[in-house]
mmCIF file with all atom_site columns, C-alpha atoms in Angstrom:
data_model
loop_
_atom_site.group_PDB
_atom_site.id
_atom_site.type_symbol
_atom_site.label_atom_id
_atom_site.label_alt_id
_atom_site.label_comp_id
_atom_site.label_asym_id
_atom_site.label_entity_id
_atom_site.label_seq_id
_atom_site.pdbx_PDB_ins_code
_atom_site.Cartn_x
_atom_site.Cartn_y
_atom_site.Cartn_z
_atom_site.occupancy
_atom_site.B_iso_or_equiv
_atom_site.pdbx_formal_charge
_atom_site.auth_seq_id
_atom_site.auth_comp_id
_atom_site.auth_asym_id
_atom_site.auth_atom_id
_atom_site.pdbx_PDB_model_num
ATOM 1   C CA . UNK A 1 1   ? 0.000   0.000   0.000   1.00 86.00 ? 1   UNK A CA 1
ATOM 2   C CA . UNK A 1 2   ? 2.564   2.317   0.840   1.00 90.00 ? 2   UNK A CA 1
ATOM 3   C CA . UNK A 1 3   ? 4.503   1.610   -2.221  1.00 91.00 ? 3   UNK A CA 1
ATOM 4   C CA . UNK A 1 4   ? 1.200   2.430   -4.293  1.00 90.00 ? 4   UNK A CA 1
ATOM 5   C CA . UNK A 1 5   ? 1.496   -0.825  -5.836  1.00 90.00 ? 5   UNK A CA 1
ATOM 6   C CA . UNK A 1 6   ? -1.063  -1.604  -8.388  1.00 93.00 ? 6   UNK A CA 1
ATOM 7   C CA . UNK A 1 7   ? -1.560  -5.090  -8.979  1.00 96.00 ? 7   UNK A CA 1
ATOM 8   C CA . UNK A 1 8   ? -0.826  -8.125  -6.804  1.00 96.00 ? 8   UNK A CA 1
ATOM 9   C CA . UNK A 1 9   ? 0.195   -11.509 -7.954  1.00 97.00 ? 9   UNK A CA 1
ATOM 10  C CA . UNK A 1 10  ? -0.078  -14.154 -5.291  1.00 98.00 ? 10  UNK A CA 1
ATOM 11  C CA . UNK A 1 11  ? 1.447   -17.573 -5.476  1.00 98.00 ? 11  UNK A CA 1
ATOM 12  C CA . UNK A 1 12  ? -1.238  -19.615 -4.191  1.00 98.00 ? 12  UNK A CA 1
ATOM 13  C CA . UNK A 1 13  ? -1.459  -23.283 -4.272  1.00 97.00 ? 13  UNK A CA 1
ATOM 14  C CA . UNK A 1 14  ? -3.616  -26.184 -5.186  1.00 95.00 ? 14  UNK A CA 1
ATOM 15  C CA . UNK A 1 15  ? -2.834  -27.479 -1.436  1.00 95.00 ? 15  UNK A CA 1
ATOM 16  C CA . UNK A 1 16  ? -5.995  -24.654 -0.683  1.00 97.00 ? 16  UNK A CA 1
ATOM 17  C CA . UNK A 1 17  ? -8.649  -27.509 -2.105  1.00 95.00 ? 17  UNK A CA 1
ATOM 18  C CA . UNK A 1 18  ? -6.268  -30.985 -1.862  1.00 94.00 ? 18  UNK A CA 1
ATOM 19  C CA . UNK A 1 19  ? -9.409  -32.284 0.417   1.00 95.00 ? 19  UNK A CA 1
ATOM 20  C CA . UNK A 1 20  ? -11.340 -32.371 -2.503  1.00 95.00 ? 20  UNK A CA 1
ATOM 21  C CA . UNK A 1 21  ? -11.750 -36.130 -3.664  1.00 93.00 ? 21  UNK A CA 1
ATOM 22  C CA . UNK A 1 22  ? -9.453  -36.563 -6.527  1.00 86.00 ? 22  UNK A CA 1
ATOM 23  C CA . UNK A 1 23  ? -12.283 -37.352 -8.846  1.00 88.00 ? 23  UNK A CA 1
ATOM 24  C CA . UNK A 1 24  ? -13.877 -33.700 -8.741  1.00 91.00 ? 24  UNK A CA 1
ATOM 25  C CA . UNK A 1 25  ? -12.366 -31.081 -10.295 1.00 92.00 ? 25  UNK A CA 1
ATOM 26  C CA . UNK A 1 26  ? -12.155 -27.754 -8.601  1.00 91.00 ? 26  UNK A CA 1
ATOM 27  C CA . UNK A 1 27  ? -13.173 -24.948 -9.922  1.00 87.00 ? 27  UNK A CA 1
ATOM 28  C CA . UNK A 1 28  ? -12.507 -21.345 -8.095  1.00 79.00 ? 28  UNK A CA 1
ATOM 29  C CA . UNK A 1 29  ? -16.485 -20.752 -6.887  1.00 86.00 ? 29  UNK A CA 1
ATOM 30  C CA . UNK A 1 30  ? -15.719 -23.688 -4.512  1.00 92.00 ? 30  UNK A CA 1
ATOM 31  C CA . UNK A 1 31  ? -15.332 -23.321 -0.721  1.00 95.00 ? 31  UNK A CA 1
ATOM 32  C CA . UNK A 1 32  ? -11.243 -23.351 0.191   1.00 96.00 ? 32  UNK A CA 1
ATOM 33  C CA . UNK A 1 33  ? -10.655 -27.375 1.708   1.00 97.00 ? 33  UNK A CA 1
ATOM 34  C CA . UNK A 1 34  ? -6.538  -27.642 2.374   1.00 97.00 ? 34  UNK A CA 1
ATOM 35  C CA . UNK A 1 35  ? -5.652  -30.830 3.620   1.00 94.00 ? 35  UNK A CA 1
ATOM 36  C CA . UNK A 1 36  ? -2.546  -29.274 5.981   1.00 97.00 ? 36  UNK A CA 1
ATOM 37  C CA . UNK A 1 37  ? -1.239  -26.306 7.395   1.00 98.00 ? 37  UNK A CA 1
ATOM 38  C CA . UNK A 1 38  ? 0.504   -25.450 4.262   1.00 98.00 ? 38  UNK A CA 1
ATOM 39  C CA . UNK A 1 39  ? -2.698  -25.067 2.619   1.00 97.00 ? 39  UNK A CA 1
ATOM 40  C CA . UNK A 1 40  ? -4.223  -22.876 5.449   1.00 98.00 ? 40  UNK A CA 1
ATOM 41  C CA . UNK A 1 41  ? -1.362  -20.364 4.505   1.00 98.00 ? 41  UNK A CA 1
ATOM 42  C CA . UNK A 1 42  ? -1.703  -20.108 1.245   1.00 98.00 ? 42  UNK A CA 1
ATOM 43  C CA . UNK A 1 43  ? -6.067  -19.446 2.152   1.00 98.00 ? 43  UNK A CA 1
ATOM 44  C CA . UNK A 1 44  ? -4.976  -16.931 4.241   1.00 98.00 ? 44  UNK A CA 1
ATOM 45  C CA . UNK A 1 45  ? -2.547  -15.338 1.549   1.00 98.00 ? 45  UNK A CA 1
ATOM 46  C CA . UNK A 1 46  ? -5.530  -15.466 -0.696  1.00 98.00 ? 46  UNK A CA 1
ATOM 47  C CA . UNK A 1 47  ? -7.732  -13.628 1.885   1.00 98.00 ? 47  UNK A CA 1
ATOM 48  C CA . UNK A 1 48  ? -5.341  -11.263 2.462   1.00 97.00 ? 48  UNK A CA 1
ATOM 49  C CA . UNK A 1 49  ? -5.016  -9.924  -0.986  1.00 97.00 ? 49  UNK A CA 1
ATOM 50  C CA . UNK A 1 50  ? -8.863  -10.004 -1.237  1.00 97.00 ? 50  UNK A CA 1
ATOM 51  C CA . UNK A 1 51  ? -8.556  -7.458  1.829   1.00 97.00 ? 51  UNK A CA 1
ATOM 52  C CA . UNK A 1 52  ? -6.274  -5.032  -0.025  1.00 96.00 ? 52  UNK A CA 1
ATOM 53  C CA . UNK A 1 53  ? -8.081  -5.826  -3.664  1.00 97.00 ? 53  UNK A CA 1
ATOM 54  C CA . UNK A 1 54  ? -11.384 -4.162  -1.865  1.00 97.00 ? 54  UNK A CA 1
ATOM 55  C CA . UNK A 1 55  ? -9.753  -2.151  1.131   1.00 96.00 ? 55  UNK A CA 1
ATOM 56  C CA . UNK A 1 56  ? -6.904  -0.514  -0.246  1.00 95.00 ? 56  UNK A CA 1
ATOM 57  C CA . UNK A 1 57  ? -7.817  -0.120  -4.154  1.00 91.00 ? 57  UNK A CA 1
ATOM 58  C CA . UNK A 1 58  ? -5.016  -3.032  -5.196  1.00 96.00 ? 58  UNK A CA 1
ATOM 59  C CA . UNK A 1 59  ? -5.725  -5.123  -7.596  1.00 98.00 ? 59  UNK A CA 1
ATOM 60  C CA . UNK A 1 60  ? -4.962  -8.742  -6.750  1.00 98.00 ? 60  UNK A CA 1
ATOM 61  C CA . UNK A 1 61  ? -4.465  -12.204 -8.805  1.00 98.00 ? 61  UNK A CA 1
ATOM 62  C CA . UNK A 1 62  ? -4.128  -15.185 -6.680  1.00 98.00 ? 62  UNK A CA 1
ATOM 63  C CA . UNK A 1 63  ? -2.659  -18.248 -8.529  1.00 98.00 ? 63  UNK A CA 1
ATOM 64  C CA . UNK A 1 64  ? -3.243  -21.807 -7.303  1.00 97.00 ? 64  UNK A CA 1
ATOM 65  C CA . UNK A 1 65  ? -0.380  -23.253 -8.895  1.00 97.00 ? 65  UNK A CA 1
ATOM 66  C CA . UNK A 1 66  ? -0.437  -26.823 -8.849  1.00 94.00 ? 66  UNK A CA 1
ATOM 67  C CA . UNK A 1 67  ? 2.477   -29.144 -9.895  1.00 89.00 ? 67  UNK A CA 1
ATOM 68  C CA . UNK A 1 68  ? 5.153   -27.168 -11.088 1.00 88.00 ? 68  UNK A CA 1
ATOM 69  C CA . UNK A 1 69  ? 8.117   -28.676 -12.706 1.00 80.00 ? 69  UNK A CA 1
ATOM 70  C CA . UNK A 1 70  ? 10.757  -28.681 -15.084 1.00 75.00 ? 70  UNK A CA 1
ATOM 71  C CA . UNK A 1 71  ? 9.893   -31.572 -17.613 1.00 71.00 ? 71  UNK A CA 1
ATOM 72  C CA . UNK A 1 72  ? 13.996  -32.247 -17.835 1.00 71.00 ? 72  UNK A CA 1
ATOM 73  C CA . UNK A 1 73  ? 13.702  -32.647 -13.925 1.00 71.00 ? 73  UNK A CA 1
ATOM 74  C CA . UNK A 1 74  ? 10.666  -34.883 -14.362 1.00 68.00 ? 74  UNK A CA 1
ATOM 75  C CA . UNK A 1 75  ? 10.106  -37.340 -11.302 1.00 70.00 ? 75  UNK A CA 1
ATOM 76  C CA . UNK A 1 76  ? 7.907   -40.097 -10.805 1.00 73.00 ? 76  UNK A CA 1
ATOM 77  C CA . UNK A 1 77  ? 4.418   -38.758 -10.281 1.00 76.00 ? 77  UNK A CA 1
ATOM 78  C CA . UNK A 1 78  ? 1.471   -40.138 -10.130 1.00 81.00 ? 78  UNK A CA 1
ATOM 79  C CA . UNK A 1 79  ? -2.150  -39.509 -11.597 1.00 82.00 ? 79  UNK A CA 1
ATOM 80  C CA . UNK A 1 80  ? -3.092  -36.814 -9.273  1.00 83.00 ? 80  UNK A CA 1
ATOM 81  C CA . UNK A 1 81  ? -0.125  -34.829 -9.742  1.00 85.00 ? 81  UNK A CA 1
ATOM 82  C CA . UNK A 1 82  ? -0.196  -34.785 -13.525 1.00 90.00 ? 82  UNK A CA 1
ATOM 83  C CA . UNK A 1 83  ? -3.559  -33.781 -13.337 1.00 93.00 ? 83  UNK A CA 1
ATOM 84  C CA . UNK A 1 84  ? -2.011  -30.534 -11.961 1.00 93.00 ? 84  UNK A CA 1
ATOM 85  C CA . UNK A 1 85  ? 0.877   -30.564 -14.074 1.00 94.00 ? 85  UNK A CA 1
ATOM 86  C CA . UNK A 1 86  ? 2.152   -26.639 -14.536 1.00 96.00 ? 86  UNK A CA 1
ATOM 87  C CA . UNK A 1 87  ? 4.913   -26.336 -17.115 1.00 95.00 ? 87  UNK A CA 1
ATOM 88  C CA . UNK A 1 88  ? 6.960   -23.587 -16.852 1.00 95.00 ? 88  UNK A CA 1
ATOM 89  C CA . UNK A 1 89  ? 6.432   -21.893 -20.259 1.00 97.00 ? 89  UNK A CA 1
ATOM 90  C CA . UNK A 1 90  ? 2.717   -22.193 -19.453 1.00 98.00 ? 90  UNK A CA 1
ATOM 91  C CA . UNK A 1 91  ? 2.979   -20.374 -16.252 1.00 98.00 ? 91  UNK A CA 1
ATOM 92  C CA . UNK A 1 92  ? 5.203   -17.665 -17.763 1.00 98.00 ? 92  UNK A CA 1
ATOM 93  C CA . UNK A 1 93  ? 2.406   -17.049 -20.691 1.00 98.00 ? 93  UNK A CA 1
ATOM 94  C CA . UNK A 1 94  ? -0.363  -17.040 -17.203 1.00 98.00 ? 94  UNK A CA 1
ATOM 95  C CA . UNK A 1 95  ? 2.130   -14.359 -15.506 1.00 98.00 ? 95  UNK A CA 1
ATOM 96  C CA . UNK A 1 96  ? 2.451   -11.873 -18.155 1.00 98.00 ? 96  UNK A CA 1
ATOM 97  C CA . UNK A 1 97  ? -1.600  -12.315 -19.068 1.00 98.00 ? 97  UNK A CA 1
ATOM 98  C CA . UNK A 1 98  ? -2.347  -11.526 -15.208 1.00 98.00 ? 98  UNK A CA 1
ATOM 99  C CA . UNK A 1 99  ? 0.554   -8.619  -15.750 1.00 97.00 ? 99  UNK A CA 1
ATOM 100 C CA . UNK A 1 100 ? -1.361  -7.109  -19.316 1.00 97.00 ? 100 UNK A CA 1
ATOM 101 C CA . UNK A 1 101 ? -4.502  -7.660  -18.624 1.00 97.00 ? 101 UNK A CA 1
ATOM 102 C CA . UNK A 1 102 ? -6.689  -4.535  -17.245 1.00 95.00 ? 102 UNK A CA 1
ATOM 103 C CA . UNK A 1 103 ? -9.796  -4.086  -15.129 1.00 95.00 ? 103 UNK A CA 1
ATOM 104 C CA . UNK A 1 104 ? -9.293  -6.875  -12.493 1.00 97.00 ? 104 UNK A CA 1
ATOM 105 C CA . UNK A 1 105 ? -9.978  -6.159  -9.154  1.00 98.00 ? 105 UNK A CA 1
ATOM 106 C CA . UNK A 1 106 ? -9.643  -9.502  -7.430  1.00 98.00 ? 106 UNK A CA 1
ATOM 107 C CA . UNK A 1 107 ? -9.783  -12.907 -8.529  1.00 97.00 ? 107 UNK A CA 1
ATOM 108 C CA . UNK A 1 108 ? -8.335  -16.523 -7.938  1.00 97.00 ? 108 UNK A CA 1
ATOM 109 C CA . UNK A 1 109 ? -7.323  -18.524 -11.038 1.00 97.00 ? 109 UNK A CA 1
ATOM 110 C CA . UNK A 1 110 ? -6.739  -22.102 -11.580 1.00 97.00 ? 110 UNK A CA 1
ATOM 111 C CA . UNK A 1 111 ? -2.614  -22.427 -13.059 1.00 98.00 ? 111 UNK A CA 1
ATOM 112 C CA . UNK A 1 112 ? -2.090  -25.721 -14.549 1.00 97.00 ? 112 UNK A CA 1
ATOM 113 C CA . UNK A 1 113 ? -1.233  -26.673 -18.330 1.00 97.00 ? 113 UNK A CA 1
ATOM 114 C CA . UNK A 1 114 ? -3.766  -28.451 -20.786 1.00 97.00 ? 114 UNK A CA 1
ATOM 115 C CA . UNK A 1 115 ? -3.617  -32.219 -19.222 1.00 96.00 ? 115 UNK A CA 1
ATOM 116 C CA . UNK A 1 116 ? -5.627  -34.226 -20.661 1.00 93.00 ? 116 UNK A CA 1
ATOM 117 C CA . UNK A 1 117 ? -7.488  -34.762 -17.016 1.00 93.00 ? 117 UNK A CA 1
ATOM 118 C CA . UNK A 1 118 ? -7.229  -31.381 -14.897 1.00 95.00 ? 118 UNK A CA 1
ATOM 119 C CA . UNK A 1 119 ? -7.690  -31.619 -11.452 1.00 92.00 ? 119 UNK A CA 1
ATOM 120 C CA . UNK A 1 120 ? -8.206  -27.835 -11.797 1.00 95.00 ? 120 UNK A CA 1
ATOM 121 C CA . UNK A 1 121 ? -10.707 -26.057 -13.897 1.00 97.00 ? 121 UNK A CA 1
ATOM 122 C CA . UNK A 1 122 ? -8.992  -23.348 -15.747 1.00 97.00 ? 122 UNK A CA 1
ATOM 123 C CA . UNK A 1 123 ? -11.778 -21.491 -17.729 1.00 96.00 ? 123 UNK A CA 1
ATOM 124 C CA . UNK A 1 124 ? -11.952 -18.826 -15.343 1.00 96.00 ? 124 UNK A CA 1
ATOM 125 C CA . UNK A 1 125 ? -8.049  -18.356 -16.430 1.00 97.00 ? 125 UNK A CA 1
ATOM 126 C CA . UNK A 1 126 ? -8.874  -18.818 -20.140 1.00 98.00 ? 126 UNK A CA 1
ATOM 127 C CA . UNK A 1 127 ? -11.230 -16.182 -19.697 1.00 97.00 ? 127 UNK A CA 1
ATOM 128 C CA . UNK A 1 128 ? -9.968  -13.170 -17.466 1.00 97.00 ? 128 UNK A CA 1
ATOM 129 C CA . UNK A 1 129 ? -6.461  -12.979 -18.807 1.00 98.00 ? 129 UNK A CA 1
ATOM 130 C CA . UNK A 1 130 ? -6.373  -15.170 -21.983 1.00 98.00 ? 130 UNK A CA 1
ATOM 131 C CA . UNK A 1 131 ? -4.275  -18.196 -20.745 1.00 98.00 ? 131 UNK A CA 1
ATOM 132 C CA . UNK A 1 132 ? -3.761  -20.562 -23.305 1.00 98.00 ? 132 UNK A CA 1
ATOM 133 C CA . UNK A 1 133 ? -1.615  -23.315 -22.098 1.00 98.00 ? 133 UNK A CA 1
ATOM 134 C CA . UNK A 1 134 ? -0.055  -26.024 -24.231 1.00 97.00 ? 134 UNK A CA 1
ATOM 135 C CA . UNK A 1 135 ? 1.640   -28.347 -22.032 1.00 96.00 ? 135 UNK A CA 1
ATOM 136 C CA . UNK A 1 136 ? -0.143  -31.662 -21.692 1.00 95.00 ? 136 UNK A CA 1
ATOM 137 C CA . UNK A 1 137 ? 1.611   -34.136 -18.814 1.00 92.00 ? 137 UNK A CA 1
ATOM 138 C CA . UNK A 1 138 ? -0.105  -37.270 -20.000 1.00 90.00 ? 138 UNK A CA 1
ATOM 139 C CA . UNK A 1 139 ? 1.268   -36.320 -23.164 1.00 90.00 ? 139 UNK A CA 1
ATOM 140 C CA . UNK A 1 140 ? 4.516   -34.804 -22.520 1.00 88.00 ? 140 UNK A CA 1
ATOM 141 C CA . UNK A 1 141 ? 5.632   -37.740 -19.958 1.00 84.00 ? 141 UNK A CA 1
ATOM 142 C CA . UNK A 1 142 ? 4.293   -40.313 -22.536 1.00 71.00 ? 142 UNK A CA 1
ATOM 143 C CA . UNK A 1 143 ? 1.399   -41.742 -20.884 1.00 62.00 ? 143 UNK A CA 1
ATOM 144 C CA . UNK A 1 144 ? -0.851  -44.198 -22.765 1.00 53.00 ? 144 UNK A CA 1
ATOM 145 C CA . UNK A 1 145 ? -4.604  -43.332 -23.062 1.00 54.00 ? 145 UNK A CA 1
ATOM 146 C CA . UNK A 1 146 ? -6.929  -45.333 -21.109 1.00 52.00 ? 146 UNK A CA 1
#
């Protein structure tokens, strides 16, 4: 506030709904469920920039980033985290669209890439700031179809 920033971009996780069963996807209308104290951190973080986003005139982007990784650095993961796959050049194309994009006064987006199952619903991303991933982990890590 002091610094008269103007837009806040807070790394939020996908640890904020991991009690979710793994067969819904979340979208970001759904009531905050973290499965640890991690999780309960990164809810607060979110309700803290919703608090300066309608207190203090900043505008705020919360991202629940979900699996982030390198693909060279690829480890063994299972369904659930490549249904929340984030590849890097993804999430840099998600950053500058929350950086560009205009009239936003608060909102929580979904960041994953285009897996073929998404544990996260990213429309709301699609459609505020124009995210279009690429990245697909069941395709990317070579997973058959089922």
């Amino acid at each position: 506030v002091e610094a008269k920033c103007k837009r806040l971009i807070f790394a939020s996780s996908a640890q904020t709904i991991e009690s979710y069963p793994t067969d819904i996807q979340v979208n970001k209308n759904m009531l905050v469920k973290p499965k640890n104290i991690y999780g309960v951190s990164k809810c607060f973080g979110e309700a803290l920039a919703a608090y300066h986003a309608y207190n203090n005139g900043i505008s705020a982007i919360c991202l629940r980033i979900g699996a982030y990784e390198f693909p060279k650095d690829f480890t063994e993961m299972n369904a659930r985290d490549l249904s929340a796959f984030l590849h890097p050049d993804d999430f840099n194309q998600l950053l500058i669209g929350c950086i560009e994009t205009n009239h936003i006064q608060y909102e929580v987006l979904n960041a994953i890439s285009n897996n073929r199952y998404k544990r996260l619903d990213i429309t709301e991303a699609q459609e505020k700031v124009g995210y279009l991933p690429k990245a697909d982990a069941f395709e990317l890590f070579r997973l058959k179809k089922e």
